[in-house]
Coordinates of C-alpha atoms and ligand atoms in Angstrom, one line a residue:
M1 CA -13.4 50.5 -37.1
K2 CA -16.9 49.2 -36.3
G3 CA -18.3 46.5 -38.5
P4 CA -19.2 42.9 -38.6
Q5 CA -16.7 40.5 -37.1
K6 CA -15.7 38.2 -39.9
V7 CA -15.7 34.5 -39.3
G8 CA -12.6 33.6 -37.4
E9 CA -11.6 37.2 -36.7
A10 CA -13.4 37.6 -33.4
P11 CA -11.3 37.1 -30.3
A12 CA -11.2 33.6 -28.9
P13 CA -14.0 32.2 -31.1
R14 CA -13.6 28.7 -29.5
E15 CA -14.2 30.0 -26.0
R16 CA -17.0 32.1 -27.3
I17 CA -18.8 29.2 -28.9
L18 CA -18.3 27.0 -25.9
S19 CA -19.6 29.7 -23.5
A20 CA -22.9 30.0 -25.4
L21 CA -25.6 27.3 -25.0
S22 CA -25.3 25.1 -28.0
P23 CA -28.1 25.4 -30.6
H24 CA -28.6 21.7 -30.4
F25 CA -29.2 21.9 -26.7
I26 CA -31.7 24.7 -27.2
R27 CA -33.4 23.0 -30.0
S28 CA -33.9 20.0 -27.9
R29 CA -35.6 22.1 -25.2
I30 CA -38.0 24.2 -27.3
G31 CA -41.2 23.5 -29.2
K32 CA -42.3 25.1 -32.4
L33 CA -44.0 28.1 -30.6
C34 CA -42.4 30.9 -28.7
V35 CA -45.0 32.9 -26.8
A36 CA -44.2 36.6 -26.6
I37 CA -44.9 38.2 -23.2
I38 CA -45.5 41.9 -22.8
G39 CA -46.5 44.1 -19.8
S40 CA -46.3 47.7 -18.9
T41 CA -45.0 46.9 -15.4
P42 CA -42.8 44.1 -14.1
A43 CA -45.8 42.8 -12.0
E44 CA -48.0 42.7 -15.1
M45 CA -45.3 41.0 -17.2
M46 CA -44.7 38.4 -14.5
E47 CA -48.4 37.7 -14.1
K48 CA -48.6 37.0 -17.8
A49 CA -45.5 34.9 -17.8
V50 CA -46.6 32.8 -14.9
E51 CA -49.9 32.2 -16.8
A52 CA -48.1 31.4 -20.1
V53 CA -45.6 28.9 -18.6
R54 CA -48.5 26.8 -17.4
E55 CA -49.0 25.6 -21.0
N56 CA -45.9 26.8 -22.8
T57 CA -42.2 26.2 -22.1
F58 CA -40.8 28.6 -24.6
I59 CA -41.2 32.3 -23.8
E60 CA -39.9 35.6 -25.1
F61 CA -39.8 38.4 -22.6
R62 CA -40.3 41.7 -24.4
L63 CA -38.3 43.7 -21.9
D64 CA -38.5 46.8 -24.1
Y65 CA -42.2 47.1 -23.1
L66 CA -41.1 48.1 -19.6
A67 CA -40.1 51.6 -18.6
N68 CA -37.2 50.1 -16.6
P69 CA -36.5 46.6 -17.9
L70 CA -33.8 45.9 -15.2
T71 CA -36.4 46.0 -12.4
A72 CA -38.1 42.8 -13.9
L73 CA -35.0 40.7 -13.9
P74 CA -34.9 39.4 -10.3
K75 CA -38.5 38.0 -10.6
I76 CA -37.8 36.5 -14.0
K77 CA -34.6 34.9 -12.6
Q78 CA -36.6 33.4 -9.8
L79 CA -39.2 32.0 -12.3
L80 CA -36.5 30.5 -14.5
G81 CA -34.9 29.0 -11.5
E82 CA -38.2 27.4 -10.3
R83 CA -39.2 26.3 -13.8
S84 CA -36.1 24.8 -15.3
E85 CA -38.1 23.4 -18.2
V86 CA -38.8 26.9 -19.5
T87 CA -36.6 28.3 -22.2
A88 CA -36.5 32.1 -22.3
I89 CA -35.5 34.8 -24.8
A90 CA -34.6 38.3 -23.7
T91 CA -35.5 41.0 -26.2
C92 CA -35.0 44.7 -25.6
R93 CA -35.6 46.1 -29.1
R94 CA -34.9 49.8 -29.5
V95 CA -37.5 52.2 -31.0
A96 CA -35.1 52.8 -34.0
T97 CA -35.5 49.1 -34.9
G98 CA -39.2 48.8 -34.3
G99 CA -39.2 48.1 -30.6
K100 CA -40.3 50.2 -27.6
F101 CA -37.0 50.7 -25.8
K102 CA -36.0 54.4 -25.7
G103 CA -32.5 54.0 -24.4
T104 CA -29.2 53.8 -26.1
I105 CA -27.4 50.8 -27.7
A106 CA -25.1 50.7 -24.6
A107 CA -28.2 50.6 -22.3
E108 CA -29.8 47.8 -24.4
L109 CA -26.6 45.8 -24.2
E110 CA -26.3 46.3 -20.5
I111 CA -29.9 45.0 -20.1
L112 CA -29.3 42.0 -22.3
E113 CA -26.1 41.2 -20.5
K114 CA -27.8 41.3 -17.1
A115 CA -30.6 39.2 -18.6
A116 CA -28.0 36.6 -19.6
T117 CA -26.7 36.5 -16.1
A118 CA -30.3 36.2 -14.8
G119 CA -30.6 32.9 -16.6
F120 CA -32.1 33.7 -20.0
H121 CA -31.1 31.1 -22.5
L122 CA -31.2 33.3 -25.5
V123 CA -30.7 37.0 -26.1
D124 CA -32.1 38.8 -29.2
V125 CA -29.9 41.5 -30.7
E126 CA -31.1 43.4 -33.8
L127 CA -28.7 43.3 -36.7
Q128 CA -28.4 47.1 -36.7
T129 CA -27.3 47.0 -33.1
A130 CA -24.8 44.3 -33.8
E131 CA -23.4 46.3 -36.7
A132 CA -23.0 49.4 -34.4
L133 CA -21.0 47.4 -31.7
K134 CA -17.3 47.2 -31.3
Q135 CA -15.6 43.9 -31.9
G136 CA -16.0 41.6 -29.0
Q137 CA -18.9 43.4 -27.4
L138 CA -21.4 40.6 -28.5
D139 CA -19.1 38.0 -26.9
K140 CA -19.8 39.6 -23.5
L141 CA -23.4 38.4 -23.9
R142 CA -22.4 34.9 -24.7
A143 CA -19.8 34.8 -21.9
H144 CA -22.7 34.4 -19.5
G145 CA -23.9 31.3 -21.4
A146 CA -26.8 32.8 -23.4
A147 CA -27.1 31.8 -27.1
L148 CA -27.4 34.7 -29.5
I149 CA -30.2 35.5 -31.9
I150 CA -29.4 38.1 -34.5
S151 CA -32.6 39.4 -35.8
Y152 CA -33.7 41.8 -38.6
H153 CA -37.2 43.3 -39.0
D154 CA -38.5 45.0 -42.1
F155 CA -41.7 46.7 -41.4
T156 CA -42.5 47.7 -45.0
T157 CA -41.6 44.9 -47.4
T158 CA -40.2 41.5 -48.1
K159 CA -37.0 41.9 -50.1
D160 CA -33.4 40.9 -50.3
L161 CA -33.7 38.2 -47.7
D162 CA -30.4 36.7 -48.9
G163 CA -28.7 40.0 -48.6
I164 CA -29.8 40.3 -44.9
F165 CA -28.8 36.8 -44.2
E166 CA -25.3 37.5 -45.6
R167 CA -25.0 40.5 -43.3
I168 CA -26.0 38.4 -40.3
L169 CA -23.8 35.3 -40.9
P170 CA -20.4 36.8 -40.0
Y171 CA -21.6 37.2 -36.4
E172 CA -22.0 33.5 -36.2
P173 CA -25.2 33.7 -34.1
E174 CA -26.7 30.5 -32.8
F175 CA -30.0 31.6 -34.4
V176 CA -30.8 33.9 -37.3
K177 CA -34.2 35.6 -37.3
I178 CA -35.5 37.5 -40.3
V179 CA -38.9 39.0 -40.2
S180 CA -40.3 40.9 -43.1
T181 CA -43.7 42.4 -44.0
A182 CA -46.0 40.7 -46.6
K183 CA -47.6 43.2 -48.9
T184 CA -48.8 40.4 -51.2
L185 CA -49.6 36.7 -50.7
A186 CA -46.6 35.9 -52.9
D187 CA -44.3 37.5 -50.3
N188 CA -45.0 34.4 -48.2
V189 CA -43.7 32.3 -51.0
T190 CA -40.5 34.4 -51.2
M191 CA -40.0 33.9 -47.4
M192 CA -40.6 30.2 -47.6
R193 CA -38.3 29.7 -50.6
F194 CA -35.6 31.6 -48.7
L195 CA -36.1 29.3 -45.7
E196 CA -35.9 26.2 -47.9
R197 CA -32.7 27.4 -49.5
T198 CA -30.9 28.4 -46.4
R199 CA -32.2 26.0 -43.7
D200 CA -29.1 23.9 -43.8
M201 CA -26.8 26.9 -43.4
A202 CA -28.1 28.3 -40.1
N203 CA -30.8 27.9 -37.4
L204 CA -33.4 30.1 -39.0
I205 CA -36.5 31.8 -37.9
G206 CA -38.4 33.4 -40.8
I207 CA -41.8 35.1 -40.6
C208 CA -43.8 37.6 -42.7
M209 CA -45.7 40.2 -40.7
G210 CA -49.0 41.7 -41.7
D211 CA -52.5 40.4 -42.4
Q212 CA -51.1 38.8 -45.6
G213 CA -48.3 37.0 -43.7
I214 CA -50.5 34.4 -42.0
I215 CA -49.3 31.7 -44.5
S216 CA -45.7 32.1 -43.3
R217 CA -46.8 32.0 -39.7
V218 CA -48.5 28.6 -40.2
L219 CA -46.5 27.1 -43.0
G220 CA -43.0 28.6 -42.3
L221 CA -42.1 25.8 -39.9
R222 CA -42.3 23.2 -42.6
A223 CA -40.2 25.4 -44.9
G224 CA -37.4 25.4 -42.4
S225 CA -38.2 28.0 -39.7
I226 CA -37.1 26.4 -36.4
F227 CA -39.9 28.1 -34.5
T228 CA -42.4 30.9 -34.8
F229 CA -43.8 33.5 -32.5
A230 CA -47.3 33.7 -31.0
A231 CA -49.1 36.3 -28.9
A232 CA -50.1 35.2 -25.4
H233 CA -53.7 36.4 -26.0
P234 CA -55.6 38.3 -28.8
G235 CA -54.8 42.0 -28.3
E236 CA -51.2 41.3 -27.0
E237 CA -49.6 40.9 -30.4
T238 CA -45.9 42.1 -30.5
G239 CA -45.9 42.2 -34.3
P240 CA -48.6 43.0 -37.0
G241 CA -50.5 39.8 -37.9
Q242 CA -49.2 37.8 -35.0
I243 CA -51.7 35.1 -34.0
S244 CA -52.5 34.0 -30.4
V245 CA -51.0 30.8 -29.2
R246 CA -54.4 29.2 -28.6
T247 CA -55.5 29.9 -32.2
L248 CA -52.2 28.6 -33.6
R249 CA -52.5 25.4 -31.6
E250 CA -56.2 24.7 -31.6
T251 CA -57.5 26.2 -34.8
Y252 CA -54.4 25.8 -37.1
R253 CA -53.1 22.8 -35.2
I254 CA -49.6 24.1 -35.9
D255 CA -47.9 21.2 -34.0
Q256 CA -49.3 18.8 -36.6
V257 CA -48.5 20.7 -39.8
D258 CA -46.0 18.7 -41.8
A259 CA -44.9 18.2 -45.4
A260 CA -48.1 16.2 -46.1
T261 CA -50.5 18.7 -44.8
R262 CA -52.9 19.9 -47.5
V263 CA -53.5 23.6 -47.7
Y264 CA -56.8 25.3 -48.2
G265 CA -58.0 28.9 -47.7
V266 CA -60.7 31.4 -48.1
A267 CA -59.7 34.2 -50.5
G268 CA -61.2 37.6 -50.6
N269 CA -60.8 41.2 -49.4
P270 CA -61.4 42.0 -46.6
I271 CA -61.0 38.6 -45.1
K272 CA -59.5 39.2 -41.6
H273 CA -62.8 38.6 -39.8
S274 CA -64.0 35.7 -41.8
L275 CA -65.3 32.8 -39.8
S276 CA -64.4 30.3 -42.5
P277 CA -60.9 29.4 -41.0
L278 CA -62.5 28.6 -37.6
M279 CA -65.3 26.6 -39.2
M280 CA -63.2 24.6 -41.7
N281 CA -60.3 23.9 -39.4
T282 CA -62.8 22.6 -36.9
A283 CA -64.1 20.3 -39.6
F284 CA -60.6 19.1 -40.6
R285 CA -59.7 18.4 -36.9
R286 CA -63.0 16.7 -36.2
E287 CA -62.6 14.4 -39.3
T288 CA -58.8 14.0 -38.7
V289 CA -58.0 15.3 -42.2
N290 CA -54.3 16.4 -42.4
A291 CA -55.2 19.8 -43.8
V292 CA -55.1 23.4 -42.7
F293 CA -57.3 26.3 -43.8
L294 CA -56.0 29.9 -43.9
A295 CA -57.5 33.4 -44.5
L296 CA -55.9 34.7 -47.7
Q297 CA -56.3 38.4 -48.1
A298 CA -56.2 38.7 -51.9
T299 CA -56.2 42.2 -53.3
K300 CA -55.2 40.9 -56.8
L301 CA -56.3 37.7 -58.3
N302 CA -52.9 37.1 -60.0
D303 CA -51.2 37.3 -56.6
L304 CA -53.7 34.6 -55.3
L305 CA -53.0 32.4 -58.3
T306 CA -49.2 32.7 -57.7
L307 CA -49.7 31.5 -54.2
V308 CA -52.0 28.6 -55.3
R309 CA -49.4 27.4 -57.8
E310 CA -46.3 27.8 -55.6
V311 CA -47.4 26.5 -52.2
P312 CA -49.4 24.7 -53.7
V313 CA -52.9 25.4 -52.3
N314 CA -55.2 22.4 -52.8
G315 CA -58.5 24.2 -52.6
L316 CA -60.1 27.7 -52.2
A317 CA -63.2 29.1 -50.9
I318 CA -63.8 32.3 -52.9
T319 CA -65.6 35.2 -51.5
M320 CA -66.1 38.9 -52.3
P321 CA -64.9 40.5 -54.6
L322 CA -63.4 37.5 -56.5
K323 CA -66.3 35.2 -57.2
E324 CA -66.9 36.4 -60.8
E325 CA -63.3 37.2 -61.7
I326 CA -62.0 33.8 -60.8
L327 CA -64.1 32.1 -63.5
Q328 CA -61.8 33.0 -66.4
H329 CA -58.9 31.2 -64.6
L330 CA -60.8 27.9 -64.2
E331 CA -60.3 24.9 -66.5
K332 CA -63.9 23.9 -66.0
T333 CA -66.9 24.8 -63.8
D334 CA -70.1 23.0 -62.9
P335 CA -73.1 24.2 -65.0
L336 CA -74.6 26.1 -62.1
S337 CA -71.5 28.2 -61.6
E338 CA -71.6 29.0 -65.3
K339 CA -75.2 30.0 -65.2
V340 CA -74.9 32.1 -62.0
G341 CA -71.7 33.6 -63.3
A342 CA -69.9 33.1 -60.0
C343 CA -67.8 30.5 -58.3
N344 CA -67.2 30.1 -54.6
T345 CA -65.3 26.8 -54.5
V346 CA -62.1 25.9 -56.3
V347 CA -60.3 22.6 -56.4
R348 CA -56.7 22.3 -57.6
S349 CA -56.0 19.0 -59.4
Q350 CA -52.7 17.2 -59.2
D351 CA -51.6 18.7 -62.5
G352 CA -52.3 22.2 -61.2
K353 CA -55.5 22.8 -63.1
L354 CA -58.3 24.6 -61.3
Y355 CA -61.9 23.4 -61.2
G356 CA -64.8 25.6 -60.0
F357 CA -68.1 24.8 -58.2
N358 CA -70.8 26.9 -56.6
T359 CA -72.0 25.7 -53.2
D360 CA -73.9 28.9 -52.5
V361 CA -76.7 27.7 -54.7
A362 CA -77.2 24.4 -52.7
A363 CA -76.8 26.4 -49.5
I364 CA -79.8 28.5 -50.4
V365 CA -81.9 25.8 -52.1
R366 CA -81.5 22.9 -49.6
P367 CA -82.5 24.7 -46.4
L368 CA -85.7 25.8 -48.2
E369 CA -86.3 22.3 -49.7
R370 CA -86.2 20.9 -46.2
R371 CA -89.1 23.2 -45.2
L372 CA -91.4 23.4 -48.2
P373 CA -91.8 22.1 -51.8
L374 CA -90.1 24.5 -54.2
K375 CA -92.0 23.5 -57.3
D376 CA -94.4 26.5 -58.1
A377 CA -93.5 28.2 -54.8
K378 CA -93.8 31.9 -55.0
I379 CA -90.5 33.4 -53.9
L380 CA -89.3 37.0 -53.6
V381 CA -85.6 37.6 -53.8
L382 CA -84.4 41.0 -52.5
G383 CA -81.2 42.0 -54.3
A384 CA -79.6 41.2 -57.6
G385 CA -75.9 40.7 -56.7
G386 CA -73.9 37.5 -56.5
A387 CA -75.9 35.9 -53.7
A388 CA -79.2 36.9 -55.3
R389 CA -78.0 35.3 -58.6
A390 CA -77.3 32.0 -56.8
A391 CA -80.8 32.1 -55.2
V392 CA -82.6 33.1 -58.4
F393 CA -80.9 30.5 -60.7
G394 CA -81.0 27.8 -58.0
L395 CA -84.7 28.3 -57.3
K396 CA -85.7 28.6 -60.9
D397 CA -83.9 25.3 -61.5
K398 CA -86.3 23.7 -58.8
G399 CA -89.4 25.1 -60.6
A400 CA -90.1 28.0 -58.3
E401 CA -91.8 31.2 -59.5
V402 CA -89.2 33.8 -58.7
F403 CA -89.6 37.6 -58.3
I404 CA -86.7 40.0 -57.9
L405 CA -86.7 43.3 -56.2
N406 CA -83.5 45.4 -56.2
R407 CA -82.4 48.9 -55.2
T408 CA -81.2 49.4 -58.7
P409 CA -84.1 48.2 -60.9
E410 CA -82.0 47.8 -64.1
T411 CA -79.9 45.1 -62.4
A412 CA -83.0 43.3 -61.3
Q413 CA -84.4 43.4 -64.9
K414 CA -81.2 42.0 -66.3
L415 CA -81.1 39.1 -63.9
A416 CA -84.8 38.4 -64.5
R417 CA -84.2 38.3 -68.2
Q418 CA -81.2 35.9 -67.8
A419 CA -83.0 33.6 -65.4
K420 CA -86.5 33.8 -66.8
A421 CA -87.7 35.3 -63.6
K422 CA -89.9 38.4 -62.9
T423 CA -89.2 41.7 -61.4
F424 CA -91.3 43.1 -58.6
R425 CA -92.1 46.7 -57.5
R426 CA -91.8 47.7 -53.9
D427 CA -95.2 49.5 -53.8
Q428 CA -96.9 46.1 -54.4
L429 CA -95.2 44.5 -51.4
A430 CA -97.7 45.2 -48.6
K431 CA -100.6 43.6 -50.5
T432 CA -98.7 40.5 -51.8
N433 CA -98.2 37.2 -50.2
F434 CA -95.2 35.0 -50.9
D435 CA -94.2 31.5 -49.8
V436 CA -90.7 32.8 -49.1
I437 CA -89.0 36.1 -48.9
I438 CA -85.2 36.0 -49.2
N439 CA -82.9 38.9 -48.3
A440 CA -79.8 38.7 -50.5
T441 CA -78.6 42.2 -49.8
P442 CA -76.2 43.3 -47.0
A443 CA -79.0 45.3 -45.3
G444 CA -79.2 44.1 -41.7
M445 CA -75.5 43.3 -41.5
H446 CA -73.5 45.0 -38.6
G447 CA -72.9 48.6 -39.6
V448 CA -74.9 48.6 -42.8
K449 CA -77.8 51.0 -43.4
P450 CA -80.8 50.5 -43.6
A451 CA -80.8 48.0 -40.7
S452 CA -83.9 46.3 -42.2
I453 CA -84.6 46.0 -45.9
L454 CA -88.4 45.8 -45.3
D455 CA -91.0 47.3 -43.0
A456 CA -93.0 44.9 -40.9
K457 CA -96.1 45.4 -43.0
E458 CA -94.2 44.4 -46.1
I459 CA -93.3 40.9 -44.7
N460 CA -96.1 38.7 -45.9
A461 CA -94.7 35.2 -46.3
R462 CA -94.8 31.7 -45.0
L463 CA -91.1 31.7 -44.5
V464 CA -88.3 34.4 -44.3
F465 CA -84.7 33.6 -45.2
D466 CA -82.1 36.2 -44.4
L467 CA -78.7 35.4 -46.0
V468 CA -77.0 37.9 -43.7
Y469 CA -75.4 35.9 -40.9
N470 CA -73.7 38.6 -38.7
P471 CA -75.6 39.2 -36.5
I472 CA -77.5 35.9 -36.5
D473 CA -80.8 37.6 -35.5
T474 CA -81.0 40.4 -38.0
P475 CA -83.8 43.0 -37.8
L476 CA -85.6 41.2 -40.6
I477 CA -85.4 37.9 -38.8
R478 CA -86.6 39.5 -35.6
M479 CA -89.6 41.2 -37.3
A480 CA -90.6 38.0 -39.0
R481 CA -90.5 36.1 -35.7
E482 CA -92.6 38.8 -34.1
K483 CA -95.2 38.2 -36.8
G484 CA -95.1 34.5 -36.1
I485 CA -93.3 33.7 -39.4
P486 CA -90.8 30.8 -39.4
V487 CA -87.3 31.9 -40.4
V488 CA -84.0 30.5 -41.8
T489 CA -80.9 32.4 -40.7
G490 CA -77.8 33.2 -42.8
V491 CA -75.8 31.0 -40.5
E492 CA -77.5 27.9 -41.9
M493 CA -76.5 29.0 -45.4
F494 CA -73.0 29.8 -44.3
V495 CA -72.4 26.4 -42.6
H496 CA -74.1 24.6 -45.5
Q497 CA -72.0 26.1 -48.2
G498 CA -68.9 25.4 -46.1
A499 CA -70.0 21.8 -45.5
R500 CA -70.4 21.2 -49.2
Q501 CA -67.0 22.7 -49.8
F502 CA -65.5 20.3 -47.2
E503 CA -67.1 17.4 -49.0
I504 CA -65.8 18.5 -52.4
W505 CA -62.3 18.8 -51.1
T506 CA -62.1 15.7 -48.9
G507 CA -64.7 13.3 -50.2
K508 CA -65.9 12.9 -46.6
P509 CA -69.3 13.8 -45.1
A510 CA -68.9 17.2 -43.3
P511 CA -69.3 17.4 -39.5
E512 CA -72.1 20.0 -40.0
D513 CA -73.2 20.1 -36.3
D514 CA -69.7 20.9 -35.1
M515 CA -69.3 23.5 -37.8
L516 CA -72.6 25.2 -36.8
R517 CA -71.7 25.0 -33.1
V518 CA -68.3 26.9 -33.5
V519 CA -69.7 29.5 -35.9
V520 CA -72.7 30.3 -33.6
H521 CA -70.5 30.4 -30.6
A522 CA -68.1 32.8 -32.3
L523 CA -70.9 35.0 -33.5
R524 CA -72.4 35.2 -30.1
Q525 CA -69.1 36.1 -28.6
Q526 CA -68.6 38.8 -31.2
A527 CA -72.1 40.1 -30.4
E528 CA -71.4 40.1 -26.7
A529 CA -68.0 41.9 -27.2
A530 CA -69.8 44.5 -29.4
K531 CA -72.4 45.0 -26.7
Q532 CA -69.8 45.5 -24.0
A533 CA -67.9 48.0 -26.2
T534 CA -71.0 50.2 -26.6
K535 CA -72.0 50.0 -22.9
P536 CA -71.8 53.4 -21.2
E537 CA -69.2 53.6 -18.3
S538 CA -70.9 53.1 -15.0
G539 CA -68.9 56.0 -13.4
H540 CA -67.7 53.9 -10.5
Ligands
LIG601 P1 -73.3 41.9 -53.9 O1 -72.9 41.1 -55.1 O2 -72.5 43.1 -53.6 O3 -74.8 42.4 -54.1 C1 -75.4 43.2 -53.1 C2 -76.9 43.4 -53.5 O4 -77.5 44.1 -52.5 C3 -77.0 44.3 -54.8 O5 -78.2 43.9 -55.4 C4 -77.2 45.7 -54.1 O6 -78.1 46.5 -54.9 C5 -78.0 45.4 -52.9 N1 -77.7 46.3 -51.8 C6 -76.4 46.6 -51.3 N2 -76.6 47.5 -50.3 C7 -77.9 47.7 -50.1 C8 -78.7 48.5 -49.3 N3 -78.1 49.2 -48.3 N4 -80.0 48.5 -49.4 C9 -80.6 47.7 -50.3 N5 -79.9 47.0 -51.2 C10 -78.6 46.9 -51.1 O7 -73.2 41.1 -52.6 P2 -73.6 39.5 -52.5 O8 -72.4 38.7 -52.7 O9 -74.8 39.2 -53.3 O10 -74.0 39.4 -51.0 C11 -75.1 40.0 -50.4 C12 -75.2 39.6 -49.0 O11 -75.6 38.2 -48.9 C13 -73.9 39.8 -48.2 O12 -73.8 41.0 -47.6 C14 -74.0 38.7 -47.2 O13 -74.5 39.2 -46.0 C15 -75.0 37.7 -47.7 N6 -74.3 36.4 -48.0 C16 -74.4 35.5 -47.1 C17 -73.8 34.2 -47.4 C18 -73.9 33.2 -46.3 O14 -73.2 32.2 -46.4 N7 -74.8 33.3 -45.4 C19 -73.1 34.0 -48.5 C20 -73.0 35.0 -49.5 C21 -73.6 36.2 -49.2 P3 -77.5 47.4 -56.1 O15 -77.6 46.6 -57.3 O16 -78.5 48.6 -56.1 O17 -76.1 47.8 -55.7

């Protein structure tokens, strides 16, 4: 009967264990990151592998991405022979278990066996495959000296990790790999607790896939995962949510994450494209702060709060749509957050209490203060949402005369009443001069209509400040420049609010120039990529 080989039941277990590379030996060779290599042809796969081994000595060959995996083995054998420092995993996951290999279990096994003879150090066998094999078939793989990873992938949830572990253990693999899907931030906590509980019982690899699984990819190692997987390049991910090796090394500094690393993050929804992790991790690295900053996709505030409590998370940048809702969970806020009714910065004290600050206000007020006196300045704020509230309360606080113009007049009236500001009608715009016009609406952002909130003839000011920062040069900014009006871009606000957050969390001055540099560079790269994507084909 098919079924798991119970401990001790398998034939000649001693020989079997001796024939496989010892996990201690393998652990002494590998780093924390295994780079997954894909390719649709053997030549492409080898090209990527040769590039990857220049900087990485631990590689997974996803043989299942090839139409005929066996054809790649001679070249891989040659590479492994020439580069003896490289440790390699052979994976040929079938379609039924989430891979790309369309062959049978017998064909998968044949490929893995030949991979083992070609010099692969580890072979990855899915639990479902192992469970379908006859007794002793797995030993054939080990007979060629490869260590065995038994892996399990759940592409929908994170549940029953202990049950899966129990199913894997009887095969006595050298490594146990359990990969689930995070549907909540708290699923990462479930994975990390599992790793902590079982790390002494086996050599474990534990990861949550998905956009919400990033925490497990960065913090899983300190919970007990022996290594984690990375994509060779963006766009070459072998699992949802996988991060590129460069980003894991350089942005998240995964090699330095340890038990003392403080954890911070930006929480909101959507959050995948936020530039805050790049900016804040750059600042932590530059100032040698042992901290890491993650993008936390939070669809429910309670989920976020569970994560903050359990990891624990030391501080949060809060963004849309949570800036108001978070207030009721804070022990105390600064007076401005209270007035504005929104908080974008949270600090968790040692006793677990949460304190709120609003650095958006300073990030709007200070760039303006640097350029003109705000007392009695006549300022028009376009919009009446969260950012507009920060602008209106902050500027009133500095003695400015503030006018509000919003698409929905009732919201403008309400804000004007609360902040003792005035509302403004659009038909008065062309004949009115302001010291500053501030755009606090998303108009001008990539993909948002209308592209410009104002017509050129309506821009009559000494200074224009567009809070939108992607793109850097919004249509409003461009129109103002064309009229010879000085501008402040949203990037300045973005970096400023982040810099103040850094100071609140670390007590150190923020490396603002470096933060600005990486954000501007990333935005320019994005703009260039968008331009390339819309370029018509040349036809050649
Ligand atoms: P919000 O709370 O959703 O408020 C959006 C405001 O813009 C509302 O008053 C809304 O008017 C108005 N609006 C939305 N779409 C519009 C359109 N197509 N045309 C005209 N008005 C429109 O958003 P928020 O948090 O205040 O953020 C607003 C923008 O500020 C963001 O999109 C972002 O670009 C920018 N921002 C930048 C930074 C930074 O660091 N640089 C920080 C925060 C925000 P209704 O009342 O009629 O809906």
